[in-house]
XYZ file of C-alpha atoms in Angstrom:
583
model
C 0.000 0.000 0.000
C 2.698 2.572 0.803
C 4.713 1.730 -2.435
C 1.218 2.260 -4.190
C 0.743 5.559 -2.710
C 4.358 6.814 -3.318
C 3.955 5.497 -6.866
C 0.596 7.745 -7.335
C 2.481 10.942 -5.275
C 5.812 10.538 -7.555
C 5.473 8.881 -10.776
C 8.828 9.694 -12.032
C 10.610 8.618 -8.788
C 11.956 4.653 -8.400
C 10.616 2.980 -6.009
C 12.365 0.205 -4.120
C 10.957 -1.787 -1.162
C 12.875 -4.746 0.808
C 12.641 -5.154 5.009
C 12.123 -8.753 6.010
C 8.637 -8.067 5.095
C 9.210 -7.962 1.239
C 12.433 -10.124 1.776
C 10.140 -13.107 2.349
C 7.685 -12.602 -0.314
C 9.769 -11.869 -2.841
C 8.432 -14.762 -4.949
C 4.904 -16.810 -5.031
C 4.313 -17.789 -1.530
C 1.924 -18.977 0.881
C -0.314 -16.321 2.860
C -1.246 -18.415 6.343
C -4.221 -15.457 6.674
C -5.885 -15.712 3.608
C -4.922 -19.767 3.244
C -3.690 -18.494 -0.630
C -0.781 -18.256 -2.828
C 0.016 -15.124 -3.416
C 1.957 -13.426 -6.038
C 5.343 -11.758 -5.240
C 4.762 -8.995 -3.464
C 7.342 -6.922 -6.327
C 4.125 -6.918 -8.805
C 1.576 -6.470 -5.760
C 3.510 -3.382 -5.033
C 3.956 -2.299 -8.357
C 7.569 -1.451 -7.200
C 10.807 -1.150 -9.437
C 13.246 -3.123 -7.458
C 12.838 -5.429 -4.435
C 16.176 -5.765 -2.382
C 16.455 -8.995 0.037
C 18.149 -9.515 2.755
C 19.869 -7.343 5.112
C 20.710 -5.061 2.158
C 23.607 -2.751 2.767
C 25.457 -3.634 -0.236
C 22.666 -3.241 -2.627
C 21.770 0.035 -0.694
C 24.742 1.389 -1.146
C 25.296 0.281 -4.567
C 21.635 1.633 -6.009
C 22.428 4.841 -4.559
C 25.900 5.624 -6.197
C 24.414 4.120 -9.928
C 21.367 6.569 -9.434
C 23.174 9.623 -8.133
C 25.111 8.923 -11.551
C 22.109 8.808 -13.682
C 21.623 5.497 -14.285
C 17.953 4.269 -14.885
C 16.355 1.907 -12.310
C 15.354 -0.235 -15.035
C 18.707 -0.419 -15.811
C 20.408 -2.015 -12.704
C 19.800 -5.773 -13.371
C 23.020 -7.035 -12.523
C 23.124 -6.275 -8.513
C 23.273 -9.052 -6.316
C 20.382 -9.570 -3.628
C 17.479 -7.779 -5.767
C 14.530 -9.078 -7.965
C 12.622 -7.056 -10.570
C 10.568 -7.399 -13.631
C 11.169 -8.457 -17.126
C 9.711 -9.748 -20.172
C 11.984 -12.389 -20.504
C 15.148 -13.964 -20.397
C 17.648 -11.854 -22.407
C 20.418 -13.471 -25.178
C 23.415 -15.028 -24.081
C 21.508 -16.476 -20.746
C 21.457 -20.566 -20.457
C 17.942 -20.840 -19.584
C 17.356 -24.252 -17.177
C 13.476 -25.599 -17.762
C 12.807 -26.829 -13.792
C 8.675 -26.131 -14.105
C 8.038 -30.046 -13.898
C 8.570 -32.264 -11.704
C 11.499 -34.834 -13.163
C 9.516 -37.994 -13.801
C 10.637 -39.640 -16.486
C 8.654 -42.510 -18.272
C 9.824 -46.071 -18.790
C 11.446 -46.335 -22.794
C 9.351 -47.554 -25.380
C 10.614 -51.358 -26.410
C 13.096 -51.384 -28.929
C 11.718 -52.248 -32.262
C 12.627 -55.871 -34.040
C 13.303 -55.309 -37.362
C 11.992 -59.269 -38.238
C 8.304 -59.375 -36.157
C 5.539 -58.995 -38.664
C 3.410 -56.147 -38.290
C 0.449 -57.322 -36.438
C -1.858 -55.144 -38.522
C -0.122 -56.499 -41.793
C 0.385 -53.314 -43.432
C 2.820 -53.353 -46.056
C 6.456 -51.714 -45.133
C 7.166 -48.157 -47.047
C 8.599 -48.656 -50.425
C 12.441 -47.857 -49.884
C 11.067 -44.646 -52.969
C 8.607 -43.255 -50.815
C 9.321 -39.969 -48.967
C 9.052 -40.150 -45.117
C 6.016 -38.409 -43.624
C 7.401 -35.215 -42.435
C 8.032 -34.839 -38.941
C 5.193 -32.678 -36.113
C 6.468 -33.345 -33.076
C 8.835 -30.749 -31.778
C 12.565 -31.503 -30.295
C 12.808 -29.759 -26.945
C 16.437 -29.405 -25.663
C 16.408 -29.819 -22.314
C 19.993 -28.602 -20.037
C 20.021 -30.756 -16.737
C 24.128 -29.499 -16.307
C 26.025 -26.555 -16.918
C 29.571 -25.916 -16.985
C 30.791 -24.239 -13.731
C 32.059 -21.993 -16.457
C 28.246 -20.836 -17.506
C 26.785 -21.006 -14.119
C 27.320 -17.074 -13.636
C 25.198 -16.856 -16.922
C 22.295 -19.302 -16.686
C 18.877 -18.753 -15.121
C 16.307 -21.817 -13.355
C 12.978 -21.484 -14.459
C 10.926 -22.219 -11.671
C 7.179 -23.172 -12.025
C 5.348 -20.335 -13.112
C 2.752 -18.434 -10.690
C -0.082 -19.744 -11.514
C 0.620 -23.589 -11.508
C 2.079 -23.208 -8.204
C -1.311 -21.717 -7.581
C -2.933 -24.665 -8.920
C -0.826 -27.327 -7.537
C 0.335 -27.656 -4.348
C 3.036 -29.990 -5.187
C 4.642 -27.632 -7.456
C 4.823 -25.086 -4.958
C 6.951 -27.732 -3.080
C 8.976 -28.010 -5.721
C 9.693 -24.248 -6.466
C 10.601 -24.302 -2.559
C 13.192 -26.667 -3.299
C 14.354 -24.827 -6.067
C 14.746 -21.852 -3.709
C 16.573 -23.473 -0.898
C 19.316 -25.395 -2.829
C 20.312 -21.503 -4.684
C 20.810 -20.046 -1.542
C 24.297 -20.012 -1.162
C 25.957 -17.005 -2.118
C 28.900 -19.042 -3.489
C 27.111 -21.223 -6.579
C 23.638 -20.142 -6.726
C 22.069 -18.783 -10.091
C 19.590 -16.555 -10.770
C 15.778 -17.343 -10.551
C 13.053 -16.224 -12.883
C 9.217 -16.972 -12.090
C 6.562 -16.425 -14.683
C 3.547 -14.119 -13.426
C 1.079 -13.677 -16.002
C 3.437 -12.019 -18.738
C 5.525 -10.691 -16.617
C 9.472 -12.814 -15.053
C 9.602 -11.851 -11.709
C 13.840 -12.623 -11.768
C 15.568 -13.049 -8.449
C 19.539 -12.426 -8.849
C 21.552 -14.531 -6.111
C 22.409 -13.722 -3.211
C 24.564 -10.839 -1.970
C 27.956 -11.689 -0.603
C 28.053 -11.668 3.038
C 29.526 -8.640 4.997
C 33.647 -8.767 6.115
C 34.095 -8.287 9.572
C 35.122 -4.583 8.757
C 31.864 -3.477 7.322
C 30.217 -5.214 9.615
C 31.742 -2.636 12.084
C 31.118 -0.013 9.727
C 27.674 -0.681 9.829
C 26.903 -1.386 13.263
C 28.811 1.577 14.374
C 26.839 4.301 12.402
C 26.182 6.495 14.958
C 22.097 5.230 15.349
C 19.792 7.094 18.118
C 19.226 4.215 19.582
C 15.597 5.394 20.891
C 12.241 5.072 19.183
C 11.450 8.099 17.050
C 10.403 10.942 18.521
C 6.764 10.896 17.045
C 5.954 7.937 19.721
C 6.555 9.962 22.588
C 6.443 8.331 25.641
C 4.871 5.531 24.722
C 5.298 2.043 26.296
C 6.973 0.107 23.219
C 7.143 -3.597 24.787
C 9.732 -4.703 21.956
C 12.130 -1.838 22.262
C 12.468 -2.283 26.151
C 13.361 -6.115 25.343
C 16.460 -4.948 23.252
C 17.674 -1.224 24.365
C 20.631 -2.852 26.248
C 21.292 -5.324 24.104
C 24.350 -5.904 21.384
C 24.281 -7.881 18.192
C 27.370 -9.812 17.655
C 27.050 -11.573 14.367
C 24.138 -12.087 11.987
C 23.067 -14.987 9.843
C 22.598 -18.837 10.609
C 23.699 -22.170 9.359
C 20.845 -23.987 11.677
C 18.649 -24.512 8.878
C 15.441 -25.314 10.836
C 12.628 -25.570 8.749
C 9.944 -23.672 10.514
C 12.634 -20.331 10.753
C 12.824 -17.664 7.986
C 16.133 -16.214 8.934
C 18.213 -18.150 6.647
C 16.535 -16.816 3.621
C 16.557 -13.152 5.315
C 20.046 -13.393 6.229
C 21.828 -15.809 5.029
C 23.577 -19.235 6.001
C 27.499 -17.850 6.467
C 28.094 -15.821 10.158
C 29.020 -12.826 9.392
C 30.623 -11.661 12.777
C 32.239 -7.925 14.044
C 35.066 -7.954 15.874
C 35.890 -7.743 19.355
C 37.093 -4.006 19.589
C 33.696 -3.266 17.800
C 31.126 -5.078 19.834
C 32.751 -4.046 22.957
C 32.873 0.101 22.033
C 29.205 -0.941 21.347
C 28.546 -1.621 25.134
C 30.816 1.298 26.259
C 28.422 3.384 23.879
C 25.233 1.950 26.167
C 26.718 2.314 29.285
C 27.280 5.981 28.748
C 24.348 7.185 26.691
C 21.168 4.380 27.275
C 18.761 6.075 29.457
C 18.267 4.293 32.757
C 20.879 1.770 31.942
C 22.041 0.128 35.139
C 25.302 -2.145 34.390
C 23.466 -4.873 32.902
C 23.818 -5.821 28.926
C 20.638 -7.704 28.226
C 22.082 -9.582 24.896
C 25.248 -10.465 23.523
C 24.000 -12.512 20.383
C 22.016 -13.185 17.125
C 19.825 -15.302 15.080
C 21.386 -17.687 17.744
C 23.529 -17.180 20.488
C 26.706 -19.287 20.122
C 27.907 -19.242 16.166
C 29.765 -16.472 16.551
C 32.739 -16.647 14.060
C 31.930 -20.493 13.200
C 32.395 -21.208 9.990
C 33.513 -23.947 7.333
C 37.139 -24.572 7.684
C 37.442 -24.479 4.111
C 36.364 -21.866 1.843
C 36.316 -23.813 -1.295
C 34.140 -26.378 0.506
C 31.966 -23.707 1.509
C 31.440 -21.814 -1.753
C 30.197 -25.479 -3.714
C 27.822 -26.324 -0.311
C 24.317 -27.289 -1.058
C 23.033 -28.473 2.217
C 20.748 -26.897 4.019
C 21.915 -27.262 7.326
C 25.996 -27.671 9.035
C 24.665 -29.273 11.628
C 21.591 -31.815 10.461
C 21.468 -34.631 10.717
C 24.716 -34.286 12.649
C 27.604 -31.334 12.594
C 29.436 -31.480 9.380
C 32.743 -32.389 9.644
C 33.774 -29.709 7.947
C 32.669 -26.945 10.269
C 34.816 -25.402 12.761
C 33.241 -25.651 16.330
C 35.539 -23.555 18.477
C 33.918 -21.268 20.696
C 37.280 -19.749 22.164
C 36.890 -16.610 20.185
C 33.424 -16.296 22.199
C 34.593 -17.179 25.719
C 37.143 -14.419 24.697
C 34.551 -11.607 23.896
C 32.164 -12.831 26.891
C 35.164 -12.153 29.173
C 36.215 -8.926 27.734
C 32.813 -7.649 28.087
C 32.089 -8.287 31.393
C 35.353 -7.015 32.653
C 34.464 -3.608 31.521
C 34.260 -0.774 33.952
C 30.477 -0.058 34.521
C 29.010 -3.222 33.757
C 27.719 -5.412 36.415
C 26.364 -8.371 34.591
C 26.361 -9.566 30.868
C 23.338 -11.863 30.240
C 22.692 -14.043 27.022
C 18.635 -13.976 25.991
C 19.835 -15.199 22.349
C 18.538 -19.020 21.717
C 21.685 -20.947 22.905
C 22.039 -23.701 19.924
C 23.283 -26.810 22.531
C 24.345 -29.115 19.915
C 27.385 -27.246 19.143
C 27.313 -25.769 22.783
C 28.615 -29.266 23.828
C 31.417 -29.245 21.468
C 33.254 -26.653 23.733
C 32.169 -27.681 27.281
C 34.405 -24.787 28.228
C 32.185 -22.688 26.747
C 28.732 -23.973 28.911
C 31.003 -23.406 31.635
C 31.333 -19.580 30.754
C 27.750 -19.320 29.798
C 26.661 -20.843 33.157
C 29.196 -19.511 35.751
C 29.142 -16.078 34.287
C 26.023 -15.360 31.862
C 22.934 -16.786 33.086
C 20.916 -15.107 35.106
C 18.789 -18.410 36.809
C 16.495 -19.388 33.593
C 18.438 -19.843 30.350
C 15.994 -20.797 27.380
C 17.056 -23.267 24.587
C 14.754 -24.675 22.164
C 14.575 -28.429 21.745
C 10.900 -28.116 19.995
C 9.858 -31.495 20.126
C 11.252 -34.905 21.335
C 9.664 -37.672 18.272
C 11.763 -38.605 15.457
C 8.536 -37.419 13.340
C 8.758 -33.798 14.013
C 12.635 -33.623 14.514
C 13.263 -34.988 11.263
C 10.864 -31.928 9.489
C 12.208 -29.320 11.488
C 15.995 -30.399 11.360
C 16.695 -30.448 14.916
C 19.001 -32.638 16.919
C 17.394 -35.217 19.108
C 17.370 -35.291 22.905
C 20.209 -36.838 23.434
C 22.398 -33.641 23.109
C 19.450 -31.597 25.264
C 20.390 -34.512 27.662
C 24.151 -33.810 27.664
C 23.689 -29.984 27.847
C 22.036 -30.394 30.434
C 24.143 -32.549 32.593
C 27.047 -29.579 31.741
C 24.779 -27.021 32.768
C 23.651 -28.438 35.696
C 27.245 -29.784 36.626
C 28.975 -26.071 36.080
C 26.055 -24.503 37.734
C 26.601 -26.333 41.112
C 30.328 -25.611 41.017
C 29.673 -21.995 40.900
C 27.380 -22.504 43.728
C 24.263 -21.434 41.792
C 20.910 -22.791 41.520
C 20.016 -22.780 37.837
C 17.432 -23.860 35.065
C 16.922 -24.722 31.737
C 13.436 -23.627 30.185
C 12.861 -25.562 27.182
C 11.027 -23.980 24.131
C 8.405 -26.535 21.840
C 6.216 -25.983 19.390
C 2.879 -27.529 18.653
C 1.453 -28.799 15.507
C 4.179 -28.842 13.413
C 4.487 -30.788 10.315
C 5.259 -34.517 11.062
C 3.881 -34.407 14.717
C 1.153 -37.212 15.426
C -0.856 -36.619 18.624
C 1.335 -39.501 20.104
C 4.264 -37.598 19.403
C 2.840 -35.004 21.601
C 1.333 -37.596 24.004
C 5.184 -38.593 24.333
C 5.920 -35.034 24.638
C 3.219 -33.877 27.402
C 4.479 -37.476 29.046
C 8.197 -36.072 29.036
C 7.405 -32.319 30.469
C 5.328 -34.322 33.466
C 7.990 -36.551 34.235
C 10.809 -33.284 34.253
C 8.476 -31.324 36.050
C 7.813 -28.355 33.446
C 4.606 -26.439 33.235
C 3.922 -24.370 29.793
C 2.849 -21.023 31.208
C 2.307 -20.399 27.503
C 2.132 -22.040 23.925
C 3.399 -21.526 20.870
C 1.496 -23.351 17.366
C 3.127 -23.370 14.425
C 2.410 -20.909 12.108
C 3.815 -21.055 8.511
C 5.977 -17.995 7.307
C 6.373 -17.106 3.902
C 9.468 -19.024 2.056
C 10.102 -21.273 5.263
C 10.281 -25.170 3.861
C 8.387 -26.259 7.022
C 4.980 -23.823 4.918
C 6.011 -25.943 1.905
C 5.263 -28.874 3.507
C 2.099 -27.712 5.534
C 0.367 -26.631 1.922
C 1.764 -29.539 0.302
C 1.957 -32.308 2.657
C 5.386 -33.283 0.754
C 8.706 -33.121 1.771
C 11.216 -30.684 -0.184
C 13.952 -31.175 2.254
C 13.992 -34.712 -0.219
C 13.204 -34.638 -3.967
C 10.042 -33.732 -5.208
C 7.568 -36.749 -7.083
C 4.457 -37.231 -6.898
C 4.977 -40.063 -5.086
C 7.391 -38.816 -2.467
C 7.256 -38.769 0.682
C 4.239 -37.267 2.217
C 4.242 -35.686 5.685
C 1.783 -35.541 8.280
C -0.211 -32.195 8.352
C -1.909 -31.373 11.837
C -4.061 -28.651 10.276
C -7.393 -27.455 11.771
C -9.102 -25.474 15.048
C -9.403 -29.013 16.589
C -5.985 -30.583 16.180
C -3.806 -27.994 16.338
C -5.916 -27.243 19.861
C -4.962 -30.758 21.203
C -1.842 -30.246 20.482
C -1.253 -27.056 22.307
C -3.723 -29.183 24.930
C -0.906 -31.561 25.247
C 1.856 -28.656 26.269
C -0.433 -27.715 28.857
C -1.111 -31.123 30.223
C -1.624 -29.673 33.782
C -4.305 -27.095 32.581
C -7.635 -28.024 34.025
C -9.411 -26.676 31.041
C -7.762 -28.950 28.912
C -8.338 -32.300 30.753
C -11.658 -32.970 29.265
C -10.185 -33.232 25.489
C -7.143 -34.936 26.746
C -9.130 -37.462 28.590
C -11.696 -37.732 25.261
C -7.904 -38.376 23.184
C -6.216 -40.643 25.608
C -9.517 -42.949 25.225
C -9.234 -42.777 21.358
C -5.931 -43.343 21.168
C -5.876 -46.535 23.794
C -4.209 -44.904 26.685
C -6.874 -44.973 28.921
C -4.033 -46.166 31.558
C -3.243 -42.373 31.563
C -6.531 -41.123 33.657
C -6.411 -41.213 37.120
C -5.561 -39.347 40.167
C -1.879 -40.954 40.990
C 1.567 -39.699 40.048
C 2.083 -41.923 36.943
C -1.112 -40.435 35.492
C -1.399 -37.540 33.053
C -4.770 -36.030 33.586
C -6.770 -37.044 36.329
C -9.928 -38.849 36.347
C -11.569 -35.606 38.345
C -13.006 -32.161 37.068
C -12.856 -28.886 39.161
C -15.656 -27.239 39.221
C -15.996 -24.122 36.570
C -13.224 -25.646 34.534
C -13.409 -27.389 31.082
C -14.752 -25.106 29.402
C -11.262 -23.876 27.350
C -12.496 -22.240 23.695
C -11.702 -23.688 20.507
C -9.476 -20.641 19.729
C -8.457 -19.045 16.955
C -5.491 -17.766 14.228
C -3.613 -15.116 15.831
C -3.759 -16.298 19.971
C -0.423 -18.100 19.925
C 1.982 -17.109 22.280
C 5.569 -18.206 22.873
C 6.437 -21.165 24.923
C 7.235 -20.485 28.603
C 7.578 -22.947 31.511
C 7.150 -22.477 34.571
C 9.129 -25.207 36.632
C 7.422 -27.415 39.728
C 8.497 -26.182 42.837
C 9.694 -22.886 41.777
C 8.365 -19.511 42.873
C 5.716 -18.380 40.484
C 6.442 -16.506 37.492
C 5.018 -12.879 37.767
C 1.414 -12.747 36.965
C 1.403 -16.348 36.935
C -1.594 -18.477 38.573
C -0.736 -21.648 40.798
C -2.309 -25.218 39.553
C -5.145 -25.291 40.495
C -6.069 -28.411 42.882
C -9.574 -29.125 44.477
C -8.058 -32.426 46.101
C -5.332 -34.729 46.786
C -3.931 -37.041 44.498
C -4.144 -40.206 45.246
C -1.089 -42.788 45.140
């Protein structure tokens, strides 16, 4: 709308829109509001040029071309934007990807002595052949490493991915695998008559402009025209410091990856730390405590592949699914060195870490849960195991338990030595694709036998561009090649599921227990009702309870826990318990 407006105030003027907003829609994608495919949001905004990702270099770059008179219509050769054309211009190796690859079995070859069943006569050797209708198609499945810089993937057009959900699977595949920075090629998707073409990505930042650009010299404060207004989400991060940006996680439900990119880009230490010196003298109503030293995710600060070759030809989505890649360097020493420096500083009290802690490479450096337990945790830390089942795991890309286990026998383990009395709060997420109701049976099980309490819930919800909406509109699998027949994945869509599932989190909500006691039945667990410790809901209902609403889009809420035999959370309500349990 406000690229539509400035379009109708200044005709003559380019416009150019990008934020993580456009960023993620900067092809056909699926709208989770209106339950659609929608068109790139480039033509919706009838804008000249779409920038993705962070977009400094393409910033910078637009504005020196334009001050020197080029045309907007002109820049088509700068990394990290898309824009419209009419087609794919000469000298480009144009790769047809529109179909699925599902090649036919070969006709039988023909034996030149059977007898034609029909018994018509065989062409007289003076007889002209019948001239030829169908058309040859070339088809190019490879190109030279030489030619990649020049060829284009054709992705399924707008409208079939509109048509067919499996397509759209496929087009997310496409997506995914050009992402790196180091081999991917350009993108064109057809929109009516119109290519929406997506150049590759930009090259990630050096360390040096990554100081350049955090150390602009930024207010720092909401603008003036909001007064004194209580802004919630500036309060969370006005003491807070990014360290690094980007993330090699690859978890399928997350749309920072295609935001920001797979390689850490990192500042250095002299940077981050004039940073805090910058908050501890200026932040109003700072007082000595840094809220944040982190990211996308707390602990890949300057991790990287060891080799850059290696890196530049990666297609994987993830370094460290199904296991860390052997290739990645895992040392957190230039970390432990930055949390120490900045916590020595003069004026600074305490440095916390709210950034997601990512524990399966945590555990590679023990030294480094050491730091982060002795020194940076201020009694909760949250990590973000998401669910327990091989079901979900496998469609989100997420370790298994056994490295939540061993964090948290170093976290526990360093915490006593320091003489502190510390927890982990787990984050999970409901109703993601590839969770059965006995995965989250085996889930609400799990957080009853550790003693956790979800204060609050989070549902899945599926993003624009993330692979985890692929497979919710699909029900297929792009993390895997794309068939017909391929594998399908369980979809918990609808009011009623996707409430049981949440129901499940908050096993020990009395307004829950009738549905869970209704599911347990269905599902055979019966065993699971009753008033004694090994049960999960009991057989009892307090009065005025049990009547939770169906709810609706919109009312999920982060995951928080609230851990047995703790104080209560502020604002938080005790369990509710109209009698004894029995044994």
């Amino acid at each position: 709308m406000y690229a539509q407006r400035a379009r109708e105030a200044f005709r003559d003027v380019p416009i150019v829109i990008g934020g993580i907003e456009a960023s993620l829609r900067r092809i056909a994608h699926f709208d989770y509001w209106s339950e659609k495919v929608r068109r790139s949001v480039l033509l919706d905004a009838k804008a000249d040029l779409l920038v993705y990702g962070n977009g400094e270099r393409q910033i910078c770059e637009l504005a020196h071309r334009l001050a020197a008179g080029d045309s907007i219509h002109d820049i088509t050769d700068l990394r990290g934007t898309a824009f419209g054309r009419k087609g794919v211009p000469a000298g480009w190796i144009e790769i047809d990807s529109t179909h699925l690859d599902a090649p036919g079995p070969l006709n039988p070859s023909v034996d030149p002595y059977a007898m034609s069943a029909s018994g018509a006569a065989p062409a007289c050797a003076g007889t002209s052949p019948a001239p030829l209708t169908e058309k040859v198609v070339r088809f190019v499945r490879r190109v030279k490493n030489a030619d990649r810089e020049r060829s284009v993937i054709r992705m399924p057009a707008y409208e079939a991915v509109l048509a067919d959900p499996v397509l759209y699977a496929h087009a997310s595949r496409i997506l995914h695998l050009e992402s790196n920075p180091g081999n991917a090629r350009a993108l064109v998707q057809r929109h009516g008559d119109t290519d929406v073409w997506l150049n590759p990505p930009p090259i990630p930042l050096t360390t040096q402009e990554m100081d350049w650009v955090y150390e602009r010299p930024y207010a720092r404060a909401p603008h003036p025209f909001y007064g004194k207004a209580n802004i919630p989400a500036y309060k969370m991060i006005r003491f807070s410091v990014a360290i690094q940006r980007g993330c090699f996680g690859g978890c399928t439900f997350c749309s920072i990856t295609e935001h920001e990119g797979r390689i850490i880009q990192s500042r250095s230490e002299d940077s981050v730390v004039r940073e805090i010196e910058t908050v501890r003298d200026t932040a109003p109503g700072f007082t000595g405590v840094i809220s944040d030293l982190g990211g996308p995710t707390a602990n890949m600060y300057r991790l990287a592949c060891k080799s850059r070759e290696i890196e530049s030809a990666c297609r994987r989505p993830s370094c460290v699914y199904p296991g860390i890649c052997p290739n990645l360097n895992t040392d957190h020493s230039p970390l432990i060195r930055l949390y120490r420096r900045a916590r020595a500083l003069p004026g600074i009290r305490k440095v916390l870490i709210a950034s997601g802690v990512r524990y399966d490479l945590a555990i590679e450096s023990p030294e480094y849960v050491k730091e982060l337990a002795q020194h940076h945790t201020g009694g909760y830390l949250k990590i973000a195991p998401e669910a327990l089942a091989d079901g979900p795991l496998s469609k989100m890309m997420k370790p298994g338990v056994a490295a939540y286990d061993r964090f948290k026998e170093l976290f526990e383990r360093y915490s006593k030595e320091a003489g502190k009395e510390q927890y982990l709060i787990p984050y999970f997420i409901a109703a993601h694709p590839g969770t059965s109701d006995a995965d989250m049976l085996e889930l609400a099980l799990w957080l009853k036998r550790n003693g956790f309490r979800a204060d609050q819930v989070q549902a899945f919800l599926p993003g624009p561009m993330a692979t985890a909406t692929a497979m919710y509109h699909s029900g297929k699998n792009p993390l895997k090649r794309i068939t017909r027949d391929s594998e399908p994945v369980l979809i918990p869509k609808g009011l009623k599921v996707r409430r049981l599932h949440k129901a499940f989190l908050r096993y020990h909500d009395p307004n829950n227990w009738p549905l869970l006691r209704e599911t347990l039945r269905r599902m055979g667990r019966a065993d699971l009702i009753g008033n004694g410790r090994r049960h999960l809901v009991p057989a009892y209902q307090p009065p005025g309870t049990g009547g939770a609403p169906a709810g609706r889009r919109g009312t999920a809420r982060p995951f928080r826990t609230q851990h047995t035999g703790l104080p209560r959370a502020p604002g938080g309500k005790p369990p509710q318990r109209t009698r004894p349990k029995s044994s």
